[in-house]
Amino acid sequence: MQVGIIGVGHIGKTLVRELSKAGYGVKAANSCGPDTIDPEVFASGGQAVTV
């Protein structure tokens, strides 16, 4: 299953991490663009995208 998350604050980071560990395909975006997302968020999987 593919999951899209808009916003990578405290909850968004946790969702990316936990859903990736569970085997979901996760794509996340924030209002400032994918380059501003902390790379640590995607250490367990997931991908940064634009909205």
PDB file of C-alpha atoms in Angstrom:
ATOM      1  CA  MET A   1       0.000   0.000   0.000  1.00  0.00           C
ATOM      2  CA  GLN A   2       1.198   3.525  -0.774  1.00  0.00           C
ATOM      3  CA  VAL A   3       0.835   6.287   1.837  1.00  0.00           C
ATOM      4  CA  GLY A   4       1.235  10.041   1.354  1.00  0.00           C
ATOM      5  CA  ILE A   5       1.939  12.344   4.283  1.00  0.00           C
ATOM      6  CA  ILE A   6       1.769  16.122   4.122  1.00  0.00           C
ATOM      7  CA  GLY A   7       3.783  17.707   6.915  1.00  0.00           C
ATOM      8  CA  VAL A   8       6.804  16.233   8.638  1.00  0.00           C
ATOM      9  CA  GLY A   9       6.510  17.664  12.117  1.00  0.00           C
ATOM     10  CA  HIS A  10       6.564  15.408  15.167  1.00  0.00           C
ATOM     11  CA  ILE A  11       3.588  13.319  14.047  1.00  0.00           C
ATOM     12  CA  GLY A  12       4.589  13.216  10.374  1.00  0.00           C
ATOM     13  CA  LYS A  13       8.120  12.046  11.214  1.00  0.00           C
ATOM     14  CA  THR A  14       6.754   9.290  13.400  1.00  0.00           C
ATOM     15  CA  LEU A  15       4.295   8.182  10.730  1.00  0.00           C
ATOM     16  CA  VAL A  16       7.013   8.042   8.056  1.00  0.00           C
ATOM     17  CA  ARG A  17       9.301   6.025  10.311  1.00  0.00           C
ATOM     18  CA  GLU A  18       6.726   3.561  11.628  1.00  0.00           C
ATOM     19  CA  LEU A  19       4.813   3.010   8.383  1.00  0.00           C
ATOM     20  CA  SER A  20       8.072   2.457   6.481  1.00  0.00           C
ATOM     21  CA  LYS A  21       9.169  -0.123   9.045  1.00  0.00           C
ATOM     22  CA  ALA A  22       5.804  -1.858   8.600  1.00  0.00           C
ATOM     23  CA  GLY A  23       6.461  -2.209   4.867  1.00  0.00           C
ATOM     24  CA  TYR A  24       4.313   0.585   3.446  1.00  0.00           C
ATOM     25  CA  GLY A  25       5.542   2.750   0.594  1.00  0.00           C
ATOM     26  CA  VAL A  26       5.666   6.216   2.154  1.00  0.00           C
ATOM     27  CA  LYS A  27       6.034   9.563   0.410  1.00  0.00           C
ATOM     28  CA  ALA A  28       6.156  12.741   2.475  1.00  0.00           C
ATOM     29  CA  ALA A  29       6.035  16.443   1.630  1.00  0.00           C
ATOM     30  CA  ASN A  30       6.111  19.717   3.516  1.00  0.00           C
ATOM     31  CA  SER A  31       5.395  23.321   2.629  1.00  0.00           C
ATOM     32  CA  CYS A  32       9.054  24.323   2.224  1.00  0.00           C
ATOM     33  CA  GLY A  33       9.974  21.613  -0.282  1.00  0.00           C
ATOM     34  CA  PRO A  34      11.633  18.213  -0.104  1.00  0.00           C
ATOM     35  CA  ASP A  35      15.147  19.625   0.361  1.00  0.00           C
ATOM     36  CA  THR A  36      14.230  20.991   3.780  1.00  0.00           C
ATOM     37  CA  ILE A  37      13.153  17.645   5.238  1.00  0.00           C
ATOM     38  CA  ASP A  38      15.664  16.177   7.682  1.00  0.00           C
ATOM     39  CA  PRO A  39      17.298  13.128   6.008  1.00  0.00           C
ATOM     40  CA  GLU A  40      17.006  11.273   9.307  1.00  0.00           C
ATOM     41  CA  VAL A  41      13.237  11.107   8.721  1.00  0.00           C
ATOM     42  CA  PHE A  42      13.821   8.794   5.768  1.00  0.00           C
ATOM     43  CA  ALA A  43      16.491   6.580   7.334  1.00  0.00           C
ATOM     44  CA  SER A  44      14.025   3.692   7.687  1.00  0.00           C
ATOM     45  CA  GLY A  45      12.534   4.216   4.232  1.00  0.00           C
ATOM     46  CA  GLY A  46      10.188   6.637   2.588  1.00  0.00           C
ATOM     47  CA  GLN A  47      10.727   9.286  -0.024  1.00  0.00           C
ATOM     48  CA  ALA A  48      10.606  13.085  -0.017  1.00  0.00           C
ATOM     49  CA  VAL A  49       8.361  14.584  -2.703  1.00  0.00           C
ATOM     50  CA  THR A  50       6.781  17.924  -3.603  1.00  0.00           C
ATOM     51  CA  VAL A  51       3.128  18.612  -2.868  1.00  0.00           C
TER      52      VAL A  51
END
